[in-house]
Amino acid sequence: MIKNFKTWLINNGYALFTKNNQPSTVYDYLLGVQYVCKWENKTIDELAESISEICPKYCDMGEHSIRGRMKSRAVRCGLKQFNKFIIESKGV
């Protein structure tokens, strides 16, 4: 699923590399989602199943919003985009 999310990000205009050939937004968002998997002790598939419950905890004023800020925007924005990816994948 992580490969499909990476492809989805690229297809939606997110950059793989900066002009200086450094990892960019795609890698930041993937890393942010992987952090949440680790924190929540879930696989990427389990995270996908519960994304609507987990996303607000990190992105809004939820119980883990501090963790969401800890890694800059990577966690918050990565989760938000992952949520969009899941919704589009389900065809909702």
Coordinates of N, CA and C in Angstrom, one line a residue:
M1 N 0.8 -1.2 0.0 CA 0.0 0.0 0.0 C 0.9 1.3 0.0
I2 N 2.0 1.2 0.7 CA 2.9 2.4 0.7 C 3.4 2.8 -0.7
K3 N 3.6 1.8 -1.5 CA 4.1 2.1 -2.9 C 3.0 2.8 -3.7
N4 N 1.7 2.3 -3.4 CA 0.6 2.9 -4.1 C 0.4 4.4 -3.6
F5 N 0.6 4.6 -2.3 CA 0.5 6.0 -1.8 C 1.6 6.8 -2.4
K6 N 2.8 6.3 -2.5 CA 3.9 7.1 -3.1 C 3.6 7.5 -4.5
T7 N 3.1 6.5 -5.3 CA 2.7 6.8 -6.7 C 1.6 7.8 -6.7
W8 N 0.6 7.7 -5.8 CA -0.5 8.7 -5.8 C 0.0 10.1 -5.5
L9 N 0.9 10.2 -4.6 CA 1.5 11.5 -4.3 C 2.2 12.1 -5.5
I10 N 3.0 11.3 -6.2 CA 3.7 11.8 -7.3 C 2.7 12.2 -8.4
N11 N 1.7 11.4 -8.6 CA 0.7 11.7 -9.6 C -0.2 13.0 -9.3
N12 N -0.2 13.3 -8.0 CA -0.9 14.5 -7.6 C 0.1 15.7 -7.4
G13 N 1.2 15.6 -8.0 CA 2.1 16.8 -8.1 C 3.1 17.0 -7.0
Y14 N 3.3 16.1 -6.1 CA 4.2 16.2 -5.0 C 5.6 15.8 -5.5
A15 N 6.6 16.5 -5.1 CA 8.0 16.3 -5.6 C 8.7 15.1 -4.8
L16 N 9.5 14.4 -5.6 CA 10.4 13.4 -5.0 C 11.6 14.0 -4.5
F17 N 12.2 14.9 -5.3 CA 13.4 15.6 -4.9 C 13.4 17.1 -5.1
T18 N 14.2 17.8 -4.3 CA 14.3 19.2 -4.5 C 15.3 19.5 -5.6
K19 N 15.4 20.8 -5.9 CA 16.3 21.2 -7.0 C 17.8 20.7 -6.7
N20 N 18.1 20.6 -5.4 CA 19.5 20.2 -5.0 C 19.6 18.7 -4.9
N21 N 18.6 18.0 -5.4 CA 18.5 16.5 -5.5 C 18.5 15.9 -4.1
Q22 N 17.8 16.6 -3.2 CA 17.5 16.1 -1.8 C 16.1 15.5 -1.8
P23 N 15.9 14.5 -0.9 CA 14.5 14.0 -0.7 C 13.5 15.1 -0.4
S24 N 12.4 15.1 -1.0 CA 11.4 16.2 -0.8 C 10.1 15.7 -0.2
T25 N 9.0 16.3 -0.6 CA 7.7 16.2 0.0 C 7.2 14.7 0.1
V26 N 7.4 14.0 -1.0 CA 6.9 12.6 -1.0 C 7.6 11.8 0.1
Y27 N 8.9 11.9 0.2 CA 9.6 11.2 1.3 C 9.2 11.7 2.7
D28 N 9.0 13.0 2.8 CA 8.5 13.5 4.1 C 7.2 12.9 4.5
Y29 N 6.3 12.9 3.6 CA 4.9 12.4 3.9 C 4.9 10.9 4.2
L30 N 5.7 10.2 3.4 CA 5.8 8.7 3.6 C 6.4 8.5 5.0
L31 N 7.4 9.2 5.4 CA 8.0 9.1 6.7 C 7.1 9.4 7.8
G32 N 6.3 10.5 7.6 CA 5.3 10.9 8.6 C 4.3 9.8 8.8
V33 N 3.8 9.2 7.8 CA 2.8 8.1 7.9 C 3.5 6.9 8.6
Q34 N 4.7 6.6 8.3 CA 5.4 5.5 8.9 C 5.6 5.8 10.4
Y35 N 5.9 7.0 10.8 CA 6.0 7.4 12.2 C 4.7 7.0 12.9
V36 N 3.6 7.4 12.3 CA 2.3 7.2 13.0 C 2.0 5.7 13.1
C37 N 2.4 4.9 12.1 CA 2.3 3.5 12.2 C 3.0 2.9 13.4
K38 N 4.2 3.4 13.6 CA 5.1 3.0 14.7 C 4.4 3.4 16.0
W39 N 4.0 4.7 16.1 CA 3.4 5.2 17.3 C 2.1 4.5 17.7
E40 N 1.4 4.1 16.7 CA 0.1 3.5 16.9 C 0.2 1.9 16.9
N41 N 1.4 1.4 16.7 CA 1.7 0.0 16.6 C 0.7 -0.7 15.6
K42 N 0.7 -0.1 14.4 CA -0.2 -0.6 13.4 C 0.6 -0.8 12.1
T43 N 0.2 -1.7 11.3 CA 0.7 -1.8 9.9 C 0.1 -0.7 9.1
I44 N 0.6 -0.5 7.9 CA 0.0 0.5 7.0 C -1.4 0.1 6.6
D45 N -1.7 -1.2 6.5 CA -3.1 -1.6 6.2 C -4.0 -1.3 7.4
E46 N -3.5 -1.6 8.6 CA -4.3 -1.3 9.7 C -4.6 0.2 9.9
L47 N -3.5 1.0 9.6 CA -3.7 2.5 9.7 C -4.7 2.9 8.7
A48 N -4.7 2.3 7.5 CA -5.7 2.7 6.4 C -7.1 2.4 6.9
E49 N -7.3 1.3 7.6 CA -8.6 1.0 8.1 C -9.1 1.9 9.1
S50 N -8.2 2.5 9.9 CA -8.7 3.3 11.0 C -8.2 4.8 10.8
I51 N -7.9 5.2 9.6 CA -7.4 6.5 9.3 C -8.4 7.6 9.8
S52 N -9.7 7.4 9.6 CA -10.7 8.4 10.0 C -10.7 8.7 11.5
E53 N -10.3 7.7 12.3 CA -10.2 7.9 13.7 C -8.8 8.5 14.2
I54 N -7.8 8.1 13.5 CA -6.4 8.4 13.8 C -6.0 9.8 13.4
C55 N -6.4 10.2 12.2 CA -6.0 11.5 11.6 C -6.4 12.7 12.5
P56 N -7.6 12.8 13.1 CA -7.8 13.9 13.9 C -7.0 13.9 15.2
K57 N -6.5 12.8 15.7 CA -5.7 12.8 16.9 C -4.4 13.5 16.7
Y58 N -3.9 13.4 15.5 CA -2.6 14.0 15.2 C -2.7 15.4 14.4
C59 N -3.7 15.5 13.7 CA -3.8 16.7 12.8 C -4.6 17.9 13.4
D60 N -5.5 17.6 14.3 CA -6.3 18.6 14.9 C -5.8 18.9 16.3
M61 N -6.7 19.1 17.2 CA -6.3 19.3 18.6 C -6.5 18.0 19.4
G62 N -6.3 16.9 18.8 CA -6.4 15.6 19.4 C -5.3 15.3 20.4
E63 N -5.4 14.1 21.0 CA -4.5 13.7 22.1 C -3.1 13.6 21.7
H64 N -2.8 13.4 20.4 CA -1.4 13.3 19.9 C -1.0 14.4 19.0
S65 N -1.7 15.5 19.1 CA -1.4 16.6 18.2 C 0.1 17.2 18.4
I66 N 0.6 17.0 19.6 CA 2.0 17.4 19.9 C 2.9 16.5 19.1
R67 N 2.7 15.3 19.0 CA 3.5 14.4 18.1 C 3.4 14.8 16.7
G68 N 2.2 15.2 16.3 CA 2.0 15.7 14.9 C 2.9 16.9 14.6
R69 N 3.1 17.8 15.6 CA 3.9 19.0 15.4 C 5.4 18.6 15.5
M70 N 5.7 17.6 16.3 CA 7.1 17.3 16.6 C 7.9 17.1 15.3
K71 N 7.3 16.5 14.3 CA 8.1 16.2 13.1 C 7.7 17.2 12.0
S72 N 7.5 18.5 12.4 CA 7.1 19.5 11.5 C 5.8 19.2 10.9
R73 N 5.7 19.5 9.6 CA 4.4 19.2 8.9 C 4.3 17.8 8.4
A74 N 5.4 17.0 8.4 CA 5.4 15.7 7.7 C 4.3 14.8 8.2
V75 N 4.1 14.8 9.5 CA 3.1 13.9 10.1 C 1.7 14.4 9.8
R76 N 1.4 15.6 10.1 CA 0.1 16.2 9.8 C -0.3 16.1 8.4
C77 N 0.5 16.6 7.5 CA 0.2 16.7 6.1 C 0.2 15.3 5.5
G78 N 1.2 14.5 5.9 CA 1.2 13.1 5.4 C 0.0 12.3 5.7
L79 N -0.5 12.5 6.9 CA -1.8 11.8 7.3 C -3.0 12.3 6.5
K80 N -3.0 13.6 6.4 CA -4.1 14.2 5.6 C -4.2 13.7 4.2
Q81 N -3.0 13.6 3.6 CA -2.9 13.1 2.2 C -3.2 11.6 2.1
F82 N -2.7 10.9 3.1 CA -3.0 9.5 3.2 C -4.5 9.2 3.3
N83 N -5.2 10.1 4.1 CA -6.6 10.0 4.2 C -7.3 10.2 2.9
K84 N -6.9 11.2 2.1 CA -7.4 11.5 0.8 C -7.2 10.3 -0.1
F85 N -6.0 9.7 0.0 CA -5.6 8.6 -0.9 C -6.5 7.4 -0.6
I86 N -6.8 7.1 0.7 CA -7.7 6.0 1.1 C -9.1 6.3 0.6
I87 N -9.6 7.5 0.7 CA -10.9 7.8 0.3 C -11.0 7.6 -1.2
E88 N -10.0 8.1 -2.0 CA -10.1 8.0 -3.4 C -9.9 6.5 -3.8
S89 N -9.1 5.7 -3.1 CA -8.9 4.3 -3.4 C -10.2 3.5 -3.2
K90 N -11.0 3.9 -2.3 CA -12.3 3.3 -2.0 C -13.4 3.7 -3.0
G91 N -13.1 4.8 -3.7 CA -14.1 5.3 -4.6 C -15.2 6.0 -3.9
V92 N -15.0 6.6 -2.7 CA -16.1 7.2 -2.0 C -16.2 8.6 -2.5

